[in-house]
PDB file of N, CA and C in Angstrom:
ATOM      1  N   UNK C  21       0.540  13.710   6.713  1.00  0.00           N
ATOM      2  CA  UNK C  21       0.073  13.006   7.943  1.00  0.00           C
ATOM      3  C   UNK C  21       0.558  11.884   9.042  1.00  0.00           C
ATOM      4  N   UNK C  22       1.082  12.114   9.950  1.00  0.00           N
ATOM      5  CA  UNK C  22       1.160  10.752  10.839  1.00  0.00           C
ATOM      6  C   UNK C  22       0.192  10.832  11.784  1.00  0.00           C
ATOM      7  N   UNK C  23      -0.642  10.278  11.750  1.00  0.00           N
ATOM      8  CA  UNK C  23      -1.503   9.764  12.694  1.00  0.00           C
ATOM      9  C   UNK C  23      -1.285   8.686  13.807  1.00  0.00           C
ATOM     10  N   UNK C  24      -0.527   8.490  14.613  1.00  0.00           N
ATOM     11  CA  UNK C  24      -0.648   7.719  15.574  1.00  0.00           C
ATOM     12  C   UNK C  24       0.719   6.582  14.575  1.00  0.00           C
ATOM     13  N   UNK C  25       0.474   5.528  14.479  1.00  0.00           N
ATOM     14  CA  UNK C  25       1.386   4.442  13.568  1.00  0.00           C
ATOM     15  C   UNK C  25       0.972   4.457  12.438  1.00  0.00           C
ATOM     16  N   UNK C  26       0.278   5.188  11.756  1.00  0.00           N
ATOM     17  CA  UNK C  26      -0.196   5.685  10.499  1.00  0.00           C
ATOM     18  C   UNK C  26       0.155   6.706   9.620  1.00  0.00           C
ATOM     19  N   UNK C  27       0.538   6.769   8.299  1.00  0.00           N
ATOM     20  CA  UNK C  27       1.004   8.018   7.408  1.00  0.00           C
ATOM     21  C   UNK C  27      -0.250   8.468   6.424  1.00  0.00           C
ATOM     22  N   UNK C  28      -0.384   9.578   6.411  1.00  0.00           N
ATOM     23  CA  UNK C  28      -1.413   9.541   5.551  1.00  0.00           C
ATOM     24  C   UNK C  28      -0.820  10.332   3.971  1.00  0.00           C
ATOM     25  N   UNK C  29      -0.923   9.601   3.039  1.00  0.00           N
ATOM     26  CA  UNK C  29      -0.162  10.521   1.777  1.00  0.00           C
ATOM     27  C   UNK C  29      -1.035  10.486   0.591  1.00  0.00           C
ATOM     28  N   UNK C  30      -0.986  12.124   0.282  1.00  0.00           N
ATOM     29  CA  UNK C  30      -2.128  12.322  -1.230  1.00  0.00           C
ATOM     30  C   UNK C  30      -1.359  11.534  -2.242  1.00  0.00           C
ATOM     31  N   UNK C  31      -2.071  10.785  -3.312  1.00  0.00           N
ATOM     32  CA  UNK C  31      -1.792  10.078  -4.252  1.00  0.00           C
ATOM     33  C   UNK C  31      -2.482  10.872  -5.668  1.00  0.00           C
ATOM     34  N   UNK C  32      -1.911  11.794  -6.142  1.00  0.00           N
ATOM     35  CA  UNK C  32      -2.154  12.112  -7.109  1.00  0.00           C
ATOM     36  C   UNK C  32      -3.181  11.270  -8.360  1.00  0.00           C
ATOM     37  N   UNK C  33      -4.390  11.391  -8.655  1.00  0.00           N
ATOM     38  CA  UNK C  33      -4.933  10.584  -9.835  1.00  0.00           C
ATOM     39  C   UNK C  33      -5.634   9.143  -9.358  1.00  0.00           C
ATOM     40  N   UNK C  34      -5.618   9.371  -7.856  1.00  0.00           N
ATOM     41  CA  UNK C  34      -5.967   7.777  -6.963  1.00  0.00           C
ATOM     42  C   UNK C  34      -7.279   7.611  -6.931  1.00  0.00           C
ATOM     43  N   UNK C  35      -7.997   8.637  -7.421  1.00  0.00           N
ATOM     44  CA  UNK C  35      -9.479   8.952  -7.358  1.00  0.00           C
ATOM     45  C   UNK C  35     -10.326   8.349  -8.721  1.00  0.00           C
ATOM     46  N   UNK C  36      -9.094   8.482  -9.820  1.00  0.00           N
ATOM     47  CA  UNK C  36      -9.462   8.202 -10.600  1.00  0.00           C
ATOM     48  C   UNK C  36      -8.995   6.626 -11.090  1.00  0.00           C
ATOM     49  N   UNK C  37      -8.323   6.224 -10.240  1.00  0.00           N
ATOM     50  CA  UNK C  37      -7.871   4.791 -10.529  1.00  0.00           C
ATOM     51  C   UNK C  37      -6.234   4.787 -11.022  1.00  0.00           C
ATOM     52  N   UNK C  38      -5.813   5.674 -11.116  1.00  0.00           N
ATOM     53  CA  UNK C  38      -4.469   5.947 -11.981  1.00  0.00           C
ATOM     54  C   UNK C  38      -3.632   6.720 -11.107  1.00  0.00           C
ATOM     55  N   UNK C  39      -2.782   5.952 -10.229  1.00  0.00           N
ATOM     56  CA  UNK C  39      -2.659   4.686  -9.999  1.00  0.00           C
ATOM     57  C   UNK C  39      -4.152   3.679  -9.528  1.00  0.00           C
ATOM     58  N   UNK C  40      -3.838   2.522  -9.258  1.00  0.00           N
ATOM     59  CA  UNK C  40      -4.521   1.695  -8.597  1.00  0.00           C
ATOM     60  C   UNK C  40      -3.831   1.309  -7.450  1.00  0.00           C
ATOM     61  N   UNK C  41      -4.192   1.458  -6.109  1.00  0.00           N
ATOM     62  CA  UNK C  41      -3.516   1.362  -5.265  1.00  0.00           C
ATOM     63  C   UNK C  41      -4.637   0.524  -3.953  1.00  0.00           C
ATOM     64  N   UNK C  42      -4.250  -0.613  -3.826  1.00  0.00           N
ATOM     65  CA  UNK C  42      -4.974  -1.958  -2.754  1.00  0.00           C
ATOM     66  C   UNK C  42      -4.766  -1.480  -1.186  1.00  0.00           C
ATOM     67  N   UNK C  43      -5.492  -2.058  -0.422  1.00  0.00           N
ATOM     68  CA  UNK C  43      -4.950  -2.177   1.057  1.00  0.00           C
ATOM     69  C   UNK C  43      -4.127  -3.707   0.708  1.00  0.00           C
ATOM     70  N   UNK C  44      -3.182  -3.551   1.558  1.00  0.00           N
ATOM     71  CA  UNK C  44      -1.956  -4.588   1.848  1.00  0.00           C
ATOM     72  C   UNK C  44      -0.760  -4.453   0.475  1.00  0.00           C
ATOM     73  N   UNK C  45      -0.931  -3.399  -0.627  1.00  0.00           N
ATOM     74  CA  UNK C  45       0.238  -3.000  -1.611  1.00  0.00           C
ATOM     75  C   UNK C  45       1.498  -2.916  -0.540  1.00  0.00           C
ATOM     76  N   UNK C  46       2.245  -2.871  -1.454  1.00  0.00           N
ATOM     77  CA  UNK C  46       3.562  -2.342  -0.282  1.00  0.00           C
ATOM     78  C   UNK C  46       4.212  -1.282  -0.888  1.00  0.00           C
ATOM     79  N   UNK C  47       4.382   0.065  -0.266  1.00  0.00           N
ATOM     80  CA  UNK C  47       5.332   0.890  -0.881  1.00  0.00           C
ATOM     81  C   UNK C  47       6.682   1.367  -0.161  1.00  0.00           C
ATOM     82  N   UNK C  48       7.559   1.825  -1.171  1.00  0.00           N
ATOM     83  CA  UNK C  48       8.902   1.840  -0.957  1.00  0.00           C
ATOM     84  C   UNK C  48       9.288   3.629  -1.397  1.00  0.00           C
ATOM     85  N   UNK C  49       9.839   4.153   0.214  1.00  0.00           N
ATOM     86  CA  UNK C  49      10.132   5.793  -0.098  1.00  0.00           C
ATOM     87  C   UNK C  49      11.732   5.526  -0.014  1.00  0.00           C
ATOM     88  N   UNK C  50      11.972   6.461  -0.518  1.00  0.00           N
ATOM     89  CA  UNK C  50      13.211   6.440  -0.705  1.00  0.00           C
ATOM     90  C   UNK C  50      13.042   8.245   0.584  1.00  0.00           C
ATOM     91  N   UNK C  51      14.238   8.034   1.356  1.00  0.00           N
ATOM     92  CA  UNK C  51      14.173   9.189   2.248  1.00  0.00           C
ATOM     93  C   UNK C  51      15.166   9.304   3.334  1.00  0.00           C
ATOM     94  N   UNK C  52      16.270  10.273   2.799  1.00  0.00           N
ATOM     95  CA  UNK C  52      17.447  10.160   3.427  1.00  0.00           C
ATOM     96  C   UNK C  52      18.676   9.091   3.095  1.00  0.00           C
ATOM     97  N   UNK C  53      18.393   8.840   2.007  1.00  0.00           N
ATOM     98  CA  UNK C  53      19.217   8.119   0.645  1.00  0.00           C
ATOM     99  C   UNK C  53      19.180   6.632   1.360  1.00  0.00           C
ATOM    100  N   UNK C  54      18.074   6.216   2.022  1.00  0.00           N
ATOM    101  CA  UNK C  54      17.349   4.970   2.703  1.00  0.00           C
ATOM    102  C   UNK C  54      16.502   4.596   2.158  1.00  0.00           C
ATOM    103  N   UNK C  55      16.158   3.665   1.512  1.00  0.00           N
ATOM    104  CA  UNK C  55      14.679   3.083   1.221  1.00  0.00           C
ATOM    105  C   UNK C  55      13.932   2.312   1.947  1.00  0.00           C
ATOM    106  N   UNK C  56      12.426   2.435   2.359  1.00  0.00           N
ATOM    107  CA  UNK C  56      11.653   2.101   3.495  1.00  0.00           C
ATOM    108  C   UNK C  56      10.674   1.667   2.962  1.00  0.00           C
ATOM    109  N   UNK C  57      10.254   0.527   3.726  1.00  0.00           N
ATOM    110  CA  UNK C  57       9.518  -0.409   2.867  1.00  0.00           C
ATOM    111  C   UNK C  57       8.100  -0.459   4.207  1.00  0.00           C
ATOM    112  N   UNK C  58       6.976  -0.086   3.826  1.00  0.00           N
ATOM    113  CA  UNK C  58       5.917  -0.078   4.337  1.00  0.00           C
ATOM    114  C   UNK C  58       4.632  -0.784   3.489  1.00  0.00           C
ATOM    115  N   UNK C  59       3.449  -0.867   4.074  1.00  0.00           N
ATOM    116  CA  UNK C  59       2.435  -1.223   3.555  1.00  0.00           C
ATOM    117  C   UNK C  59       1.053  -0.197   3.631  1.00  0.00           C
ATOM    118  N   UNK C  60       0.255  -0.780   2.619  1.00  0.00           N
ATOM    119  CA  UNK C  60      -1.016   0.347   2.382  1.00  0.00           C
ATOM    120  C   UNK C  60      -1.866  -0.184   3.421  1.00  0.00           C
ATOM    121  N   UNK C  61      -2.423   0.212   4.338  1.00  0.00           N
ATOM    122  CA  UNK C  61      -3.573  -0.328   5.060  1.00  0.00           C
ATOM    123  C   UNK C  61      -4.991   0.241   5.301  1.00  0.00           C
ATOM    124  N   UNK C  62      -4.962   1.068   4.275  1.00  0.00           N
ATOM    125  CA  UNK C  62      -6.417   1.798   3.798  1.00  0.00           C
ATOM    126  C   UNK C  62      -6.074   2.802   2.568  1.00  0.00           C
ATOM    127  N   UNK C  63      -7.371   2.594   1.787  1.00  0.00           N
ATOM    128  CA  UNK C  63      -7.074   3.722   0.500  1.00  0.00           C
ATOM    129  C   UNK C  63      -8.333   4.659   0.836  1.00  0.00           C
ATOM    130  N   UNK C  64      -8.322   6.228   0.513  1.00  0.00           N
ATOM    131  CA  UNK C  64      -9.161   6.699   0.741  1.00  0.00           C
ATOM    132  C   UNK C  64      -9.531   7.744  -0.174  1.00  0.00           C
ATOM    133  N   UNK C  65     -10.131   8.307  -0.824  1.00  0.00           N
ATOM    134  CA  UNK C  65     -10.728   8.750  -1.861  1.00  0.00           C
ATOM    135  C   UNK C  65      -9.525   9.520  -2.524  1.00  0.00           C
ATOM    136  N   UNK C  66      -8.845  10.277  -1.641  1.00  0.00           N
ATOM    137  CA  UNK C  66      -7.300  11.020  -2.175  1.00  0.00           C
ATOM    138  C   UNK C  66      -6.090  10.606  -1.830  1.00  0.00           C
ATOM    139  N   UNK C  67      -6.169   9.872  -0.602  1.00  0.00           N
ATOM    140  CA  UNK C  67      -5.099   9.252   0.177  1.00  0.00           C
ATOM    141  C   UNK C  67      -5.156   7.707   0.304  1.00  0.00           C
ATOM    142  N   UNK C  68      -3.922   7.720   0.770  1.00  0.00           N
ATOM    143  CA  UNK C  68      -3.491   6.091   1.472  1.00  0.00           C
ATOM    144  C   UNK C  68      -3.265   6.283   2.686  1.00  0.00           C
ATOM    145  N   UNK C  69      -3.252   5.467   3.446  1.00  0.00           N
ATOM    146  CA  UNK C  69      -2.757   5.392   4.854  1.00  0.00           C
ATOM    147  C   UNK C  69      -1.488   4.003   4.478  1.00  0.00           C
ATOM    148  N   UNK C  70      -0.702   4.538   5.365  1.00  0.00           N
ATOM    149  CA  UNK C  70       0.932   3.799   5.758  1.00  0.00           C
ATOM    150  C   UNK C  70       1.271   3.571   6.406  1.00  0.00           C
ATOM    151  N   UNK C  71       1.823   1.655   6.957  1.00  0.00           N
ATOM    152  CA  UNK C  71       2.182   1.468   8.027  1.00  0.00           C
ATOM    153  C   UNK C  71       3.681   1.383   7.598  1.00  0.00           C
ATOM    154  N   UNK C  72       4.888   1.804   8.452  1.00  0.00           N
ATOM    155  CA  UNK C  72       6.397   1.687   8.768  1.00  0.00           C
ATOM    156  C   UNK C  72       6.685   0.913   9.600  1.00  0.00           C
ATOM    157  N   UNK C  73       7.994   0.506   9.712  1.00  0.00           N
ATOM    158  CA  UNK C  73       8.757  -0.306  10.843  1.00  0.00           C
ATOM    159  C   UNK C  73       9.012   0.713  12.156  1.00  0.00           C
ATOM    160  N   UNK C  74       8.400   0.442  12.886  1.00  0.00           N
ATOM    161  CA  UNK C  74       8.420   1.605  14.427  1.00  0.00           C
ATOM    162  C   UNK C  74       9.729   2.472  14.198  1.00  0.00           C
ATOM    163  N   UNK C  75      11.047   1.881  13.491  1.00  0.00           N
ATOM    164  CA  UNK C  75      11.972   3.139  13.223  1.00  0.00           C
ATOM    165  C   UNK C  75      11.820   3.913  12.374  1.00  0.00           C
ATOM    166  N   UNK C  76      11.177   3.744  11.118  1.00  0.00           N
ATOM    167  CA  UNK C  76      10.899   4.992  10.771  1.00  0.00           C
ATOM    168  C   UNK C  76      10.046   6.363  10.976  1.00  0.00           C
ATOM    169  N   UNK C  77       8.832   6.084  11.723  1.00  0.00           N
ATOM    170  CA  UNK C  77       7.987   6.092  12.984  1.00  0.00           C
ATOM    171  C   UNK C  77       8.768   7.394  13.801  1.00  0.00           C
ATOM    172  N   UNK C  78       9.599   6.750  14.650  1.00  0.00           N
ATOM    173  CA  UNK C  78      10.550   7.428  15.044  1.00  0.00           C
ATOM    174  C   UNK C  78      11.525   8.677  14.878  1.00  0.00           C
ATOM    175  N   UNK C  79      11.907   8.183  13.410  1.00  0.00           N
ATOM    176  CA  UNK C  79      12.876   9.006  12.844  1.00  0.00           C
ATOM    177  C   UNK C  79      12.235  10.374  11.975  1.00  0.00           C
ATOM    178  N   UNK C  80      11.221   9.707  10.918  1.00  0.00           N
ATOM    179  CA  UNK C  80      10.422  10.661  10.332  1.00  0.00           C
ATOM    180  C   UNK C  80       9.814  11.825  11.217  1.00  0.00           C
ATOM    181  N   UNK C  81       9.908  13.094  10.916  1.00  0.00           N
ATOM    182  CA  UNK C  81       9.442  14.063  11.515  1.00  0.00           C
ATOM    183  C   UNK C  81       8.458  14.890  10.358  1.00  0.00           C
ATOM    184  N   UNK C  82       7.567  14.516  10.125  1.00  0.00           N
ATOM    185  CA  UNK C  82       6.217  14.935   8.744  1.00  0.00           C
ATOM    186  C   UNK C  82       6.653  16.757   8.714  1.00  0.00           C
ATOM    187  N   UNK C  83       6.706  17.363  10.019  1.00  0.00           N
ATOM    188  CA  UNK C  83       6.919  18.780   9.642  1.00  0.00           C
ATOM    189  C   UNK C  83       8.181  19.387   9.251  1.00  0.00           C
ATOM    190  N   UNK C  84       9.525  18.840   9.328  1.00  0.00           N
ATOM    191  CA  UNK C  84      10.572  18.948   8.779  1.00  0.00           C
ATOM    192  C   UNK C  84      10.844  18.207   7.267  1.00  0.00           C
ATOM    193  N   UNK C  85      10.489  17.178   7.481  1.00  0.00           N
ATOM    194  CA  UNK C  85      11.382  15.877   6.198  1.00  0.00           C
ATOM    195  C   UNK C  85      10.298  15.456   5.269  1.00  0.00           C
ATOM    196  N   UNK C  86      10.959  15.750   4.158  1.00  0.00           N
ATOM    197  CA  UNK C  86      10.008  15.005   2.733  1.00  0.00           C
ATOM    198  C   UNK C  86      10.571  13.801   1.979  1.00  0.00           C
ATOM    199  N   UNK C  87       9.862  12.905   1.726  1.00  0.00           N
ATOM    200  CA  UNK C  87      10.328  11.641   1.090  1.00  0.00           C
ATOM    201  C   UNK C  87      10.400  12.199  -0.172  1.00  0.00           C
ATOM    202  N   UNK C  88      11.824  11.643  -0.799  1.00  0.00           N
ATOM    203  CA  UNK C  88      12.365  12.174  -2.166  1.00  0.00           C
ATOM    204  C   UNK C  88      11.356  11.075  -3.513  1.00  0.00           C
ATOM    205  N   UNK C  89      11.007   9.727  -3.030  1.00  0.00           N
ATOM    206  CA  UNK C  89      10.502   9.212  -3.932  1.00  0.00           C
ATOM    207  C   UNK C  89       9.846   8.129  -3.248  1.00  0.00           C
ATOM    208  N   UNK C  90       8.470   7.541  -3.808  1.00  0.00           N
ATOM    209  CA  UNK C  90       7.157   6.738  -3.167  1.00  0.00           C
ATOM    210  C   UNK C  90       7.096   5.798  -4.790  1.00  0.00           C
ATOM    211  N   UNK C  91       7.164   4.734  -4.245  1.00  0.00           N
ATOM    212  CA  UNK C  91       6.947   3.813  -5.479  1.00  0.00           C
ATOM    213  C   UNK C  91       5.873   2.752  -5.100  1.00  0.00           C
ATOM    214  N   UNK C  92       5.295   2.072  -5.496  1.00  0.00           N
ATOM    215  CA  UNK C  92       3.644   0.970  -4.772  1.00  0.00           C
ATOM    216  C   UNK C  92       4.398   0.303  -5.764  1.00  0.00           C
ATOM    217  N   UNK C  93       4.280  -1.235  -5.124  1.00  0.00           N
ATOM    218  CA  UNK C  93       4.793  -2.382  -5.868  1.00  0.00           C
ATOM    219  C   UNK C  93       3.166  -3.200  -5.271  1.00  0.00           C
ATOM    220  N   UNK C  94       3.104  -4.201  -6.485  1.00  0.00           N
ATOM    221  CA  UNK C  94       1.870  -4.757  -6.906  1.00  0.00           C
ATOM    222  C   UNK C  94       1.765  -5.998  -5.400  1.00  0.00           C
ATOM    223  N   UNK C  95       0.677  -6.271  -5.158  1.00  0.00           N
ATOM    224  CA  UNK C  95       0.537  -7.161  -4.008  1.00  0.00           C
ATOM    225  C   UNK C  95      -0.059  -8.440  -4.785  1.00  0.00           C
ATOM    226  N   UNK C  96       0.397  -9.524  -4.443  1.00  0.00           N
ATOM    227  CA  UNK C  96       0.025 -10.892  -5.729  1.00  0.00           C
ATOM    228  C   UNK C  96      -0.786 -11.461  -4.663  1.00  0.00           C
ATOM    229  N   UNK C  97      -0.714 -11.436  -3.216  1.00  0.00           N
ATOM    230  CA  UNK C  97      -1.407 -11.972  -2.275  1.00  0.00           C
ATOM    231  C   UNK C  97      -3.154 -12.101  -2.843  1.00  0.00           C
ATOM    232  N   UNK C  98      -3.553 -10.758  -2.805  1.00  0.00           N
ATOM    233  CA  UNK C  98      -5.243 -10.903  -3.129  1.00  0.00           C
ATOM    234  C   UNK C  98      -5.753 -11.456  -4.091  1.00  0.00           C
ATOM    235  N   UNK C  99      -4.810 -11.284  -5.448  1.00  0.00           N
ATOM    236  CA  UNK C  99      -5.283 -11.938  -6.543  1.00  0.00           C
ATOM    237  C   UNK C  99      -5.359 -13.621  -6.394  1.00  0.00           C
ATOM    238  N   UNK C 100      -4.058 -14.049  -5.429  1.00  0.00           N
ATOM    239  CA  UNK C 100      -4.125 -15.398  -5.576  1.00  0.00           C
ATOM    240  C   UNK C 100      -5.380 -15.681  -4.284  1.00  0.00           C
ATOM    241  N   UNK C 101      -5.832 -15.569  -3.807  1.00  0.00           N
ATOM    242  CA  UNK C 101      -7.196 -15.768  -2.997  1.00  0.00           C
ATOM    243  C   UNK C 101      -8.285 -15.446  -4.021  1.00  0.00           C
ATOM    244  N   UNK C 102      -8.286 -14.590  -4.902  1.00  0.00           N
ATOM    245  CA  UNK C 102      -9.513 -14.279  -5.566  1.00  0.00           C
ATOM    246  C   UNK C 102      -9.486 -15.436  -6.346  1.00  0.00           C
ATOM    247  N   UNK C 103      -8.052 -15.688  -6.694  1.00  0.00           N
ATOM    248  CA  UNK C 103      -8.638 -17.133  -8.024  1.00  0.00           C
ATOM    249  C   UNK C 103      -8.599 -18.406  -7.102  1.00  0.00           C
ATOM    250  N   UNK C 104      -7.534 -18.383  -6.010  1.00  0.00           N
ATOM    251  CA  UNK C 104      -7.909 -19.679  -5.197  1.00  0.00           C
ATOM    252  C   UNK C 104      -9.736 -19.994  -5.186  1.00  0.00           C
ATOM    253  N   UNK C 105     -10.513 -18.635  -4.756  1.00  0.00           N
ATOM    254  CA  UNK C 105     -11.519 -19.099  -4.458  1.00  0.00           C
ATOM    255  C   UNK C 105     -12.553 -19.047  -5.510  1.00  0.00           C
ATOM    256  N   UNK C 106     -12.198 -18.610  -6.537  1.00  0.00           N
ATOM    257  CA  UNK C 106     -13.021 -19.034  -8.004  1.00  0.00           C
ATOM    258  C   UNK C 106     -12.822 -20.594  -8.364  1.00  0.00           C
ATOM    259  N   UNK C 107     -11.914 -21.013  -8.222  1.00  0.00           N
ATOM    260  CA  UNK C 107     -11.516 -22.430  -8.277  1.00  0.00           C
ATOM    261  C   UNK C 107     -12.169 -23.943  -7.664  1.00  0.00           C
ATOM    262  N   UNK C 108     -12.152 -23.011  -6.243  1.00  0.00           N
ATOM    263  CA  UNK C 108     -13.451 -23.957  -5.466  1.00  0.00           C
ATOM    264  C   UNK C 108     -14.417 -23.903  -5.528  1.00  0.00           C
ATOM    265  N   UNK C 109     -15.004 -22.461  -6.096  1.00  0.00           N
ATOM    266  CA  UNK C 109     -16.204 -22.271  -6.515  1.00  0.00           C
ATOM    267  C   UNK C 109     -16.517 -23.259  -7.469  1.00  0.00           C
ATOM    268  N   UNK C 110     -15.462 -23.580  -8.762  1.00  0.00           N
ATOM    269  CA  UNK C 110     -15.900 -24.253  -9.894  1.00  0.00           C
ATOM    270  C   UNK C 110     -15.967 -25.697  -9.341  1.00  0.00           C
ATOM    271  N   UNK C 111     -15.100 -26.159  -8.459  1.00  0.00           N
ATOM    272  CA  UNK C 111     -15.219 -27.705  -7.902  1.00  0.00           C
ATOM    273  C   UNK C 111     -16.695 -27.704  -7.218  1.00  0.00           C
ATOM    274  N   UNK C 112     -17.221 -27.117  -6.203  1.00  0.00           N
ATOM    275  CA  UNK C 112     -17.947 -27.198  -5.975  1.00  0.00           C
ATOM    276  C   UNK C 112     -19.370 -26.733  -6.876  1.00  0.00           C
ATOM    277  N   UNK C 113     -19.563 -25.904  -7.728  1.00  0.00           N
ATOM    278  CA  UNK C 113     -20.982 -25.563  -8.211  1.00  0.00           C
ATOM    279  C   UNK C 113     -20.644 -25.793  -9.565  1.00  0.00           C
ATOM    280  N   UNK C 114     -19.561 -26.194  -9.997  1.00  0.00           N
ATOM    281  CA  UNK C 114     -19.700 -26.397 -11.636  1.00  0.00           C
ATOM    282  C   UNK C 114     -19.560 -24.843 -12.345  1.00  0.00           C
ATOM    283  N   UNK C 115     -18.777 -25.191 -13.320  1.00  0.00           N
ATOM    284  CA  UNK C 115     -18.161 -24.187 -14.400  1.00  0.00           C
ATOM    285  C   UNK C 115     -19.425 -23.576 -14.738  1.00  0.00           C
ATOM    286  N   UNK C 116     -20.918 -24.043 -14.967  1.00  0.00           N
ATOM    287  CA  UNK C 116     -21.857 -23.461 -15.761  1.00  0.00           C
ATOM    288  C   UNK C 116     -22.145 -22.274 -14.844  1.00  0.00           C
ATOM    289  N   UNK C 117     -22.272 -22.902 -13.386  1.00  0.00           N
ATOM    290  CA  UNK C 117     -22.548 -21.326 -12.227  1.00  0.00           C
ATOM    291  C   UNK C 117     -22.429 -20.347 -12.302  1.00  0.00           C
ATOM    292  N   UNK C 118     -20.568 -20.449 -12.930  1.00  0.00           N
ATOM    293  CA  UNK C 118     -20.075 -18.828 -12.682  1.00  0.00           C
ATOM    294  C   UNK C 118     -19.943 -18.486 -14.040  1.00  0.00           C
ATOM    295  N   UNK C 119     -19.664 -19.269 -15.187  1.00  0.00           N
ATOM    296  CA  UNK C 119     -19.561 -18.671 -16.699  1.00  0.00           C
ATOM    297  C   UNK C 119     -20.458 -19.277 -17.512  1.00  0.00           C
ATOM    298  N   UNK C 120     -20.904 -18.024 -17.823  1.00  0.00           N
ATOM    299  CA  UNK C 120     -21.983 -18.782 -18.841  1.00  0.00           C
ATOM    300  C   UNK C 120     -21.749 -19.338 -19.941  1.00  0.00           C
TER     301      UNK C 120
END
């Protein structure tokens, strides 16, 4: 389902956490013998909302076209931010406040 600038994609197993898909993750879709790179903007119970380059939005017709393959790629930014926060907390509060 294409709602304006976002595509909604059903992902089998998403509710159980298999696969684990987070906001900000990269999605690679093979369509029309070309790979398109997009980004996960939100996750719902069974679906993810995806955003792609405007040329994909203009060309892809959800009523007629089908994506051949979808791959999710791990986005490291979320984990780097979390690790940086932990390091700052240790510096400011000490390791005893975070780890028993």
